[in-house]
Coordinates of C-alpha atoms in Angstrom, one line a residue:
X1 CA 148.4 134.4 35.5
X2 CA 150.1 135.8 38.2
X3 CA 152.7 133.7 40.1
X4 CA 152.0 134.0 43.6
X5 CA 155.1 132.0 44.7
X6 CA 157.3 134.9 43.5
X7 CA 155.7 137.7 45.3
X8 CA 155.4 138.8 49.0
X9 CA 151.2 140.4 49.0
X10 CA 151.8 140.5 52.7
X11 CA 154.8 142.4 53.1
X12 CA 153.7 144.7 49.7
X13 CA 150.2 145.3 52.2
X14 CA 152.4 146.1 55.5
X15 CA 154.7 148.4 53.7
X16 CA 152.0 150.3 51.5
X17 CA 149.9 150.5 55.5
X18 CA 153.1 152.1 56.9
X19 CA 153.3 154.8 53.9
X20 CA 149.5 155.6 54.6
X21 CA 149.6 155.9 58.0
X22 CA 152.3 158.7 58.2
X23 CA 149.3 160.8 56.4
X24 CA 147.2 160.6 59.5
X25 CA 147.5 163.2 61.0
X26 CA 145.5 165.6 62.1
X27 CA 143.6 167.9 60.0
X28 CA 146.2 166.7 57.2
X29 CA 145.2 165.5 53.5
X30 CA 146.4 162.3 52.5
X31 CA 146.1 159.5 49.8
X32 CA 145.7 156.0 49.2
X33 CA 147.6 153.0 47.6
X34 CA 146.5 149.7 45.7
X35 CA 148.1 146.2 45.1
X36 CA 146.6 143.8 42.1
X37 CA 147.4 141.4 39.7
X38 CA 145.4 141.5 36.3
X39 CA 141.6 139.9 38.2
X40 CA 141.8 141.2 41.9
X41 CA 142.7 143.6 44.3
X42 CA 145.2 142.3 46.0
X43 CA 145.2 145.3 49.4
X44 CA 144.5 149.0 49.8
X45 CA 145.7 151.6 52.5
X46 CA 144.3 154.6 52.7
X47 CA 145.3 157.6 55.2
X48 CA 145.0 161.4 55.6
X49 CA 141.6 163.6 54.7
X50 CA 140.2 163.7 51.0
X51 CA 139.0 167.1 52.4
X52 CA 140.2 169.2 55.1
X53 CA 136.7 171.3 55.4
X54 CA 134.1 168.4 55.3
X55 CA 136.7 166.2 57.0
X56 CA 136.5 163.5 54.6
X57 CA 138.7 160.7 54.9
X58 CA 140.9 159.6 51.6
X59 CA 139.7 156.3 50.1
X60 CA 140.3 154.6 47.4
X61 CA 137.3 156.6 45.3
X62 CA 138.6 159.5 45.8
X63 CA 138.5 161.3 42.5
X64 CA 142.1 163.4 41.8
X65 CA 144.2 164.6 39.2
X66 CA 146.1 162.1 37.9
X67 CA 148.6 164.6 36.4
X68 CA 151.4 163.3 34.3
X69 CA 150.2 159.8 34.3
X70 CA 147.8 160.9 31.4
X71 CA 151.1 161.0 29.1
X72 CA 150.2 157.4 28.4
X73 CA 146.4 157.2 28.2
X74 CA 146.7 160.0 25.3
X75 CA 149.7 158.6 23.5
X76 CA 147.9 155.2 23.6
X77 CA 144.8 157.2 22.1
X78 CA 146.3 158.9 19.6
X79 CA 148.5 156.6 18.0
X80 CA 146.3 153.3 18.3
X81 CA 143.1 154.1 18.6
X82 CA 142.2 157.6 17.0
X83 CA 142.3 156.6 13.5
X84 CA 144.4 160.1 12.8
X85 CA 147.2 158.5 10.6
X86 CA 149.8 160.5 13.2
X87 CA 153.1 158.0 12.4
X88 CA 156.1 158.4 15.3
X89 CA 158.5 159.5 12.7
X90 CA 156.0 162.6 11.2
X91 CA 157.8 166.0 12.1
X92 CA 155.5 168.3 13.7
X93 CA 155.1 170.7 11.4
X94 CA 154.0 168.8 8.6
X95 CA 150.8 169.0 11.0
X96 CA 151.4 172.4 12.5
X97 CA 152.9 175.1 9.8
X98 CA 153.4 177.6 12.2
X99 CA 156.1 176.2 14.2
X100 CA 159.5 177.9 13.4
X101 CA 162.5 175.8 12.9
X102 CA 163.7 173.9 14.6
X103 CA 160.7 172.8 16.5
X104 CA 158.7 172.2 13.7
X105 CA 161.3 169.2 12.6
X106 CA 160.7 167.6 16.0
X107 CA 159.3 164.0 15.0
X108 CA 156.3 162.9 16.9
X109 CA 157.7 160.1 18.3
X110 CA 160.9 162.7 20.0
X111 CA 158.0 164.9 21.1
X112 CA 156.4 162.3 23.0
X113 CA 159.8 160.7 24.4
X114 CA 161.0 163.8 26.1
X115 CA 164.2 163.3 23.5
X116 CA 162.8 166.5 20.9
X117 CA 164.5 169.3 23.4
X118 CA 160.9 171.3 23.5
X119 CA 160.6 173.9 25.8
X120 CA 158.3 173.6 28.7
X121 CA 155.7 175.9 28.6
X122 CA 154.4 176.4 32.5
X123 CA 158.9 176.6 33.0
X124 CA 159.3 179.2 30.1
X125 CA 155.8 181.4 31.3
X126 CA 157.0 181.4 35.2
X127 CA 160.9 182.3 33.9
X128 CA 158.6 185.3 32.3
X129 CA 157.6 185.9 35.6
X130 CA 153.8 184.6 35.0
X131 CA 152.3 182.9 38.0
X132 CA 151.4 179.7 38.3
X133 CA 147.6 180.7 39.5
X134 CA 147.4 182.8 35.8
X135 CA 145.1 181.9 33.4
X136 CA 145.8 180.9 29.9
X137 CA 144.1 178.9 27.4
X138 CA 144.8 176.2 24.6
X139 CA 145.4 178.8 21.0
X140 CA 147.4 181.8 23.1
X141 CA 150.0 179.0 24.4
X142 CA 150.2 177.3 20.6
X143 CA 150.9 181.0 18.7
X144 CA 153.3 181.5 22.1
X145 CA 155.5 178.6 21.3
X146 CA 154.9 179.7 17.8
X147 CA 156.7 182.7 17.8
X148 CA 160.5 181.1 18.2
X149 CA 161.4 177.5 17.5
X150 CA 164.1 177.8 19.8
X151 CA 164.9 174.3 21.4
X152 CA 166.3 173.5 25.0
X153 CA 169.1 171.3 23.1
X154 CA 169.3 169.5 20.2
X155 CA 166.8 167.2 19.2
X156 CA 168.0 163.4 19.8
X157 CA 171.0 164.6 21.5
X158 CA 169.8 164.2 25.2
X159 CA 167.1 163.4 27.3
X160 CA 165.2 166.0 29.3
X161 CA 161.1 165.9 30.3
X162 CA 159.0 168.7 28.7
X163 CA 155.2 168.5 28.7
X164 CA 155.0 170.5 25.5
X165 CA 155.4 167.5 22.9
X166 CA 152.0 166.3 24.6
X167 CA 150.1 169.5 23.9
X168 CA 151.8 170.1 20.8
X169 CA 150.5 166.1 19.6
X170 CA 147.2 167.1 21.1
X171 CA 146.8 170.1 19.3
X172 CA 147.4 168.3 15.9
X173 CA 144.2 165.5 16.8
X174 CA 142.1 168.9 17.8
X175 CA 142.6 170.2 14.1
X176 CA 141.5 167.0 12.4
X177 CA 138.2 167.2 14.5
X178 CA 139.0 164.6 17.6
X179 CA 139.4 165.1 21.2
X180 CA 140.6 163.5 23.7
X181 CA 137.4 163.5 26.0
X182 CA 135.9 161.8 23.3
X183 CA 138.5 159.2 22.7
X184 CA 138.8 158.7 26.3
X185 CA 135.2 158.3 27.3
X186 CA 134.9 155.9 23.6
X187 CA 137.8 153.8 24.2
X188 CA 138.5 153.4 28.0
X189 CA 135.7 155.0 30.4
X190 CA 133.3 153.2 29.1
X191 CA 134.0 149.8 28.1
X192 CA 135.8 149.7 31.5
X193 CA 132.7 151.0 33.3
X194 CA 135.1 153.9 35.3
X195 CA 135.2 157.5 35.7
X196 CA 138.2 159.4 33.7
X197 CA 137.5 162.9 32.4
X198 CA 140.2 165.1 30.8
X199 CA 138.9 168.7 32.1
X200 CA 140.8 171.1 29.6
X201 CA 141.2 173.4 32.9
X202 CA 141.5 173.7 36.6
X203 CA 138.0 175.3 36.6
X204 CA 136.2 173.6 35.0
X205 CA 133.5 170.7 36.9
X206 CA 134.9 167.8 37.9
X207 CA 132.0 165.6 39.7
X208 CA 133.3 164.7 42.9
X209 CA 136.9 166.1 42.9
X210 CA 139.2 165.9 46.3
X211 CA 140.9 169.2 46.4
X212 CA 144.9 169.7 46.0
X213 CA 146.9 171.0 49.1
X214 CA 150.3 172.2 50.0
X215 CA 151.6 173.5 53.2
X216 CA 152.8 177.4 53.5
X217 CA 154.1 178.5 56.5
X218 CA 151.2 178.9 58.3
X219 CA 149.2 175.8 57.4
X220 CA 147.6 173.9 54.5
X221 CA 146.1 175.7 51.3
X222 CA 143.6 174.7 48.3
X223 CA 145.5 174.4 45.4
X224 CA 145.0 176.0 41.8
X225 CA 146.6 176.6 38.6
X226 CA 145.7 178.8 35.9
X227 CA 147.7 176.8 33.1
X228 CA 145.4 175.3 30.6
X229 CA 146.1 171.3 31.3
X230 CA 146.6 170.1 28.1
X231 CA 147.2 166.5 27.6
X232 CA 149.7 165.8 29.0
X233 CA 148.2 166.0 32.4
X234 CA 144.6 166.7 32.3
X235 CA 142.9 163.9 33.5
X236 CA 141.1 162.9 36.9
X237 CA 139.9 160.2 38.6
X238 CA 140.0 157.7 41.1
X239 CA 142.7 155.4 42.4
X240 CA 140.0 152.5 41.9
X241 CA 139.4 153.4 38.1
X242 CA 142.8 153.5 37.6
X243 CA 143.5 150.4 38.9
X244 CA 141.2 149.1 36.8
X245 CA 143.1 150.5 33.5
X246 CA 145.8 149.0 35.0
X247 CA 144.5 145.9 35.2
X248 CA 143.6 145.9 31.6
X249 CA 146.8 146.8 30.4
X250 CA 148.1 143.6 32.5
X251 CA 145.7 141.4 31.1
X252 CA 146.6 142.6 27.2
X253 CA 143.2 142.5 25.8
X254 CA 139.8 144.9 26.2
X255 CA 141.0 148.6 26.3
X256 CA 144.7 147.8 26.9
X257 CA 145.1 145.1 24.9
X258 CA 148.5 145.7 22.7
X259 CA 149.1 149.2 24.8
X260 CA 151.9 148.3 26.6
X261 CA 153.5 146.6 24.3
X262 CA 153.6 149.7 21.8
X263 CA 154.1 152.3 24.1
X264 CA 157.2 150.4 26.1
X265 CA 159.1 149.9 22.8
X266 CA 162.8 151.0 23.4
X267 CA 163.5 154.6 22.2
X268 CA 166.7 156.0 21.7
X269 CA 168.9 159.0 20.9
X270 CA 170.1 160.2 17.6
X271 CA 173.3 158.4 17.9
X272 CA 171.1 155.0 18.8
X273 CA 171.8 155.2 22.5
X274 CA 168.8 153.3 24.3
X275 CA 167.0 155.7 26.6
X276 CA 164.5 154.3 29.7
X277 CA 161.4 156.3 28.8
X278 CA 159.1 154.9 25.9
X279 CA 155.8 157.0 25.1
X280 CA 154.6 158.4 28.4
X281 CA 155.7 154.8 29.9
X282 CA 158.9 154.9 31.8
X283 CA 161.3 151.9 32.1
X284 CA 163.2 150.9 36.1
X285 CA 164.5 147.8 37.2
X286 CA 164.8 146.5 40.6
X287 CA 167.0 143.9 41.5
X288 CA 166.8 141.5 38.4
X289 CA 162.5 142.9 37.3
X290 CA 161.6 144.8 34.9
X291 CA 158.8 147.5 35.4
X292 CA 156.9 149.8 34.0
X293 CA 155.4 153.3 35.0
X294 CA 154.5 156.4 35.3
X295 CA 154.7 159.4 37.6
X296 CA 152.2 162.9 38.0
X297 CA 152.5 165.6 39.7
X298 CA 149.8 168.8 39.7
X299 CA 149.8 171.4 42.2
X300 CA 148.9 169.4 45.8
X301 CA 148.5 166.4 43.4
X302 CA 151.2 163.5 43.7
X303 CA 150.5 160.3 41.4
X304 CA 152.4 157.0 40.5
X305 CA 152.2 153.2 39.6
X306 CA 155.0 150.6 38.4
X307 CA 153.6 147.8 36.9
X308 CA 155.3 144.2 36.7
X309 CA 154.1 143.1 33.0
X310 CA 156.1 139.6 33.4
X311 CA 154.3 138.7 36.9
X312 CA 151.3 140.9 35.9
X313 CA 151.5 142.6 39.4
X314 CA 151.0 145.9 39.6
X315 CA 151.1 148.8 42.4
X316 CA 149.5 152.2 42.2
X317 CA 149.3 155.6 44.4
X318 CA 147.5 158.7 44.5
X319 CA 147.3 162.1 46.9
X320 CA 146.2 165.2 47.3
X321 CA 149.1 166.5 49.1
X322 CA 152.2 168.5 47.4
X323 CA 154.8 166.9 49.7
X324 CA 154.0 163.1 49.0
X325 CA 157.1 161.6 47.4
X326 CA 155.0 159.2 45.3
X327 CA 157.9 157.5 43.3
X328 CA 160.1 156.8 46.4
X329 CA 156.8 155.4 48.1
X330 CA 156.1 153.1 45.0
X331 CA 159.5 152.1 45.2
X332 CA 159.3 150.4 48.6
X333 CA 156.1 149.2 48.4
X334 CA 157.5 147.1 44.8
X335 CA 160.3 146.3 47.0
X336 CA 158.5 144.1 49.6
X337 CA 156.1 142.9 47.0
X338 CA 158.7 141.3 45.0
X339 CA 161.5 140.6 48.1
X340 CA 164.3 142.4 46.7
X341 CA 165.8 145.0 48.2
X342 CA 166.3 148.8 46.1
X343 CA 169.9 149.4 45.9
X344 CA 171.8 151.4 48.8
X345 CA 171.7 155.0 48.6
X346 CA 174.3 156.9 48.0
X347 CA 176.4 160.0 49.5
X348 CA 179.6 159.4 47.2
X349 CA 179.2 162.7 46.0
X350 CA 180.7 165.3 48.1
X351 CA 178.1 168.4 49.3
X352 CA 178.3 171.3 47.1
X353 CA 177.2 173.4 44.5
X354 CA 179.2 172.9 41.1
X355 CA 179.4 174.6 38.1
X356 CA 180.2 173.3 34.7
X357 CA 182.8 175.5 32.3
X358 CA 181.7 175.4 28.6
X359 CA 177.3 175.9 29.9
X360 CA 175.4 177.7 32.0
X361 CA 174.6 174.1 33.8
X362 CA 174.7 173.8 37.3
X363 CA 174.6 170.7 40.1
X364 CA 174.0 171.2 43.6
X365 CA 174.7 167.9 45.8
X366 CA 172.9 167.7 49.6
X367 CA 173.3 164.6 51.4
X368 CA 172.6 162.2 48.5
X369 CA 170.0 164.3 46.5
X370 CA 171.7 165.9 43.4
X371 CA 169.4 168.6 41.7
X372 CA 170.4 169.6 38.1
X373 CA 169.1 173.0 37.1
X374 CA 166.9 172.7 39.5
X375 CA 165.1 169.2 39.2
X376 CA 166.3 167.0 42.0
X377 CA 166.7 162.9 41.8
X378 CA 167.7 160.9 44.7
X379 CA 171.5 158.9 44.2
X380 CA 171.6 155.4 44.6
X381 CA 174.8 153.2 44.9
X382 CA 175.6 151.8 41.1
X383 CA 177.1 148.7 40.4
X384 CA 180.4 150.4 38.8
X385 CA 180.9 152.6 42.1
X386 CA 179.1 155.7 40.4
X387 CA 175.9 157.6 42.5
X388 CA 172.7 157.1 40.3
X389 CA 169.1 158.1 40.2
X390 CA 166.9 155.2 39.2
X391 CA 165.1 158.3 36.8
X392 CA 164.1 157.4 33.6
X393 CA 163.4 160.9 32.4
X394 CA 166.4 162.6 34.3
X395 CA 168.8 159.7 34.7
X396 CA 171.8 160.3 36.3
X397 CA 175.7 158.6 36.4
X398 CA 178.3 160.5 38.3
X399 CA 181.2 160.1 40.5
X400 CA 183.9 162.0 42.1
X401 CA 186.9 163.1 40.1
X402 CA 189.4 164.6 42.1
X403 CA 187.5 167.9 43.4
X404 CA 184.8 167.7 40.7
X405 CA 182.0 165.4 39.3
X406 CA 181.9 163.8 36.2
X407 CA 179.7 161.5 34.6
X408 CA 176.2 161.9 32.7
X409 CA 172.8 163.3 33.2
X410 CA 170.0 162.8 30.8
X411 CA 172.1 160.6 28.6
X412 CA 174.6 163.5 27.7
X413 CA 177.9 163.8 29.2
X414 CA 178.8 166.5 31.8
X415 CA 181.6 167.8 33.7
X416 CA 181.3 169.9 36.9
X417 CA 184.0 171.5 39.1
X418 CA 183.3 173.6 42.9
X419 CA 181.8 176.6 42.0
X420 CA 184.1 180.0 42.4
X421 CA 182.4 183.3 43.3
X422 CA 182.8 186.1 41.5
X423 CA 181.4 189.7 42.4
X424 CA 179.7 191.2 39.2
X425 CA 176.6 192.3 40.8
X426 CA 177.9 195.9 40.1
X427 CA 178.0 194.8 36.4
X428 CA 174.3 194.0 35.4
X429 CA 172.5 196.3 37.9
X430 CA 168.7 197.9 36.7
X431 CA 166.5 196.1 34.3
X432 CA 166.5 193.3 31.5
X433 CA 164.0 192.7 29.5
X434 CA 162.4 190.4 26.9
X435 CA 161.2 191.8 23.4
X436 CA 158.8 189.4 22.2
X437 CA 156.5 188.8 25.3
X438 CA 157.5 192.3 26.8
X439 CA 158.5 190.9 30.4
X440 CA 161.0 192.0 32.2
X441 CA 162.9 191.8 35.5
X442 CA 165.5 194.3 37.8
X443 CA 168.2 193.0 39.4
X444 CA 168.3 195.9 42.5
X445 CA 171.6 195.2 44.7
X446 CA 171.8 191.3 45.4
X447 CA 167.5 191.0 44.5
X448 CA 166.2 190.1 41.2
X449 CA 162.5 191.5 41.1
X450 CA 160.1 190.4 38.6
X451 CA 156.1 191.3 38.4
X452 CA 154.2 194.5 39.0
X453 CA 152.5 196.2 41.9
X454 CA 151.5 193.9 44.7
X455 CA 152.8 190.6 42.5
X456 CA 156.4 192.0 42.8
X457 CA 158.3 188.9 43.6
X458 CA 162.1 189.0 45.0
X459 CA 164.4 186.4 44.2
X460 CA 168.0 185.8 45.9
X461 CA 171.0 186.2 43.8
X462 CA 174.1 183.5 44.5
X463 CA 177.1 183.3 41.8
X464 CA 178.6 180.7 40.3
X465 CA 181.0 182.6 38.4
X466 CA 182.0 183.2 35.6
X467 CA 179.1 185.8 34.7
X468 CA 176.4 183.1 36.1
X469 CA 174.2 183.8 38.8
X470 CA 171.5 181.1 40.3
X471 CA 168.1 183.1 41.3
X472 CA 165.4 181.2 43.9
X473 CA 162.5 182.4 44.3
X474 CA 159.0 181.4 44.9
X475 CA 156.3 180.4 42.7
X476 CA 153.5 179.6 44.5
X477 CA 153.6 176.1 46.2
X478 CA 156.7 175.8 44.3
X479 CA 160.2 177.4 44.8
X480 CA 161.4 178.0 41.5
X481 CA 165.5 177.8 40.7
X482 CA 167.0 179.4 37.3
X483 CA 170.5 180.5 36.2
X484 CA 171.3 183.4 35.0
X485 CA 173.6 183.1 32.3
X486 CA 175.2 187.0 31.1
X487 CA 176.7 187.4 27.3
X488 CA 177.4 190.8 27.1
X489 CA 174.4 193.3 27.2
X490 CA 172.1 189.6 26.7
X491 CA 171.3 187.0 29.5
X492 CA 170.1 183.7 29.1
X493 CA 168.0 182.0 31.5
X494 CA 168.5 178.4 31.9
X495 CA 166.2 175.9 33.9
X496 CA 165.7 172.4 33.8
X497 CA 162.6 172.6 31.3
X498 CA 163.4 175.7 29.6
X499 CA 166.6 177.1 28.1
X500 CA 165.5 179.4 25.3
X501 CA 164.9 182.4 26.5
X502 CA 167.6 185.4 26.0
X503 CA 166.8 189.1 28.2
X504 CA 168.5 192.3 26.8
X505 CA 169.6 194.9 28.8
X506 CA 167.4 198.1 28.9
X507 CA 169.7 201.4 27.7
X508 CA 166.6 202.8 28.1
X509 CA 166.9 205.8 30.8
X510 CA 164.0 208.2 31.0
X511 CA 164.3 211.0 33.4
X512 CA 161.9 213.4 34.6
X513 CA 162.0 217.4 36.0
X514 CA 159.2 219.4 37.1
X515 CA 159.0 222.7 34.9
X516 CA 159.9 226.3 36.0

């Protein structure tokens, strides 16, 4: 049982009030956050509007999208309770012949580990210059990552999130006859008594779901998404159901029992460097504990929970706002419960933007936030001096060498210097485009445009030299960041969860006169 002498309920309860009340206010969404040990609720705080139109305020029952935190309900399905024979160290393809090499000698266990290098397929389709709100369903997006093979890096070699391993694993159970749903409803929603569905899209019914928001310039708007979900974030549901799950996986016996044991066992890289992320369970320490979690993140969804399996305490949030910064909430709330500070943050690293010399990578540093190809992590002050993130899926260890940064991200080591400008705009003016999907993009001036008619989106063009040019540019709630890496007459474009896709230059030049 819990030991109640080690932690601080009160404080945990006064700091998870404080994080609530700076939803309320007006007119705003918002979210809610529990406390409990492995029998009881131990607090909740609730703030903000489950729905802006009725006026609904959040509570603990509202139903969301849990997001990414479905990574380890479905790995806990399929390897422990689907009776599918799927083994960690199967490749993919022995289930799925028509991946190409070298995704189809991914193991299951890197796919699931964010260590295989797979592509991310909502990255890849927006780098295409498919929107966020377009549809797609389950077979298109298998024959798409079908048609290549290519990986973002070697697999084993670094550590890098991707939800492709997820659908790719859950696209293997489809084929031998099992679904999720039914797993889920079998093994969890029911002997638990709580409502999870995994809706295979944004569209379909979900009964009582809170909307999604984000905030545009001009106010608050319904989110959507046209991506089919996919298991690696499909499933909805309460904060008080989740709890629940929680709690068994705490107590080590019903549904949960044996879960987190299997799922937190320590993974490594190829060269047997531990990593901090099991299967869809991510490792973090505060102070001298040990925890456990998870993060999601849809569209104007923002989920998380850390879990203390030693005190079996956990903590747990949900919202239905984009801007919620759920991990760094969680954070402080674990922080009271347990009376131990999080380590300092840190602004060691000098503001910039930084290139590195042998890849097309990039690292931009603002005030203590360092964003890698365009994922950012806040720094915290390491015990050896270096600036950290405490990520377990992009972890970060860098400091100041001379002018330029040095250190690792995702496990691999990396090398950045100050950035120096070079004008080759005049170089790769008109269009680039993409044989095998047929998309294609114009740089006009300093603009990259990509899309047709009315969907013509601009992006801003910055250099980093050495035939490298960063590109912003919105993607609906979402500003989207990618390099733009030129070889010749072929470009690369690089971004955190996708690096496999190569643009030619169009020679192309069709001119047209009127006749006499």
């Amino acid at each position: 049982m819990t030991s109640t002498a080690s932690v601080n309920w009160q404080a945990a309860r006064s700091a998870a009030a404080k994080i609530a009340d700076r939803w309320n206010q007006p007119g705003e969404p918002g979210g809610a956050i529990t406390l409990f040990d492995v029998a009881t609720l131990q607090g909740e705080a609730c703030g903000g509007l489950a729905n802006l139109t009725t006026k609904e305020p959040f509570a603990i029952d509202s139903v969301v999208r849990y997001a990414s935190v479905t990574k380890h309900i479905f790995a806990a399905l399929a390897l422990l309770r689907s009776d599918a024979g799927i083994s960690t160290d199967d490749t993919l393809g022995q289930y799925l012949p028509q991946l190409k090499a070298p995704m189809s000698q991914v193991t299951v266990g890197q796919a699931l580990d964010m260590t295989g290098g797979l592509p991310d397929v909502r990255e890849t389709l927006s780098l295409l210059g498919v929107s966020v709100y377009n549809v797609t369903d389950a077979a298109t997006l298998i024959d798409f990552l079908a048609t290549d093979g290519s990986l973002n890096f070697p697999a084993g070699t670094e550590i890098s999130y991707s939800n492709t391993g997820y659908r790719l694993v859950e696209t293997i159970l489809k084929q031998k006859g099992i679904l999720f749903e039914d797993l889920l409803q079998r093994h969890i929603a029911q002997p638990l008594d709580i409502a999870f569905h995994a809706p295979e899209t944004w569209f379909d019914i979900v009964p009582n779901l809170t909307p999604g928001y984000w905030k545009s310039a001009d106010g608050w708007k319904t989110s959507s998404a046209g991506l089919h979900l996919s298991a690696s974030g499909s499933l909805t549901g309460s904060l008080r159901s989740l709890s629940s799950w929680l709690q068994s996986l705490l107590k080590d016996s019903g549904p949960g029992a044996g879960v987190l044991k299997h799922l937190s066992q320590p993974r490594a890289l190829n060269d047997g460097t531990p990593t901090a992320y099991g299967l869809g369970i991510t490792h973090s320490q505060i102070g001298r504990h040990q925890l456990l979690g998870h993060g999601g993140s849809h569209a104007g969804y923002k989920t998380y929970f850390l879990l203390h399996p030693e005190h079996k305490i956990g903590v747990a949030l949900v919202s239905n706002r984009e801007d919620t910064a759920s991990y760094t909430a969680l954070l402080e709330v674990m922080s009271a419960l347990l009376d131990t500070p999080l380590p300092a943050r840190s602004t060691a690293l000098v503001n910039g933007l930084y290139a590195s010399q042998a890849e097309p990578y990039w690292l931009n540093v603002t005030d203590g936030v360092a964003s890698y190809l365009g994922a950012a992590e806040n720094l915290y002050q390491g015990e050896d001096g270096s600036a950290v993130s405490l990520s377990a899926h992009l972890p970060m260890r860098l400091q100041m060498k001379g002018s330029a940064i040095e250190g690792e991200i995702g496990l691999a080591k990396r090398y950045f210097t100050p950035i120096e400008p070079n004008d080759c705009l005049h170089l790769i003016q008109g269009r680039w485009f993409h044989p095998e999907s047929k998309a294609a993009f114009d740089i006009e001036g300093d603009k990259l445009m990509m899309g047709v008619g009315p969907l013509r989106a601009s992006g801003t063009l910055t250099s980093v030299g050495q035939g490298r040019l960063l590109v912003s540019m919105p993607d609906g709630p979402w500003e989207k960041s990618f390099c733009l890496y030129f070889q010749g007459y072929n470009v690369q474009l690089i971004s955190n969860r996708s690096r496999v896709l190569t643009f030619r230059r169009d020679e192309c030049r069709i001119s047209w006169e009127p006749t006499a």
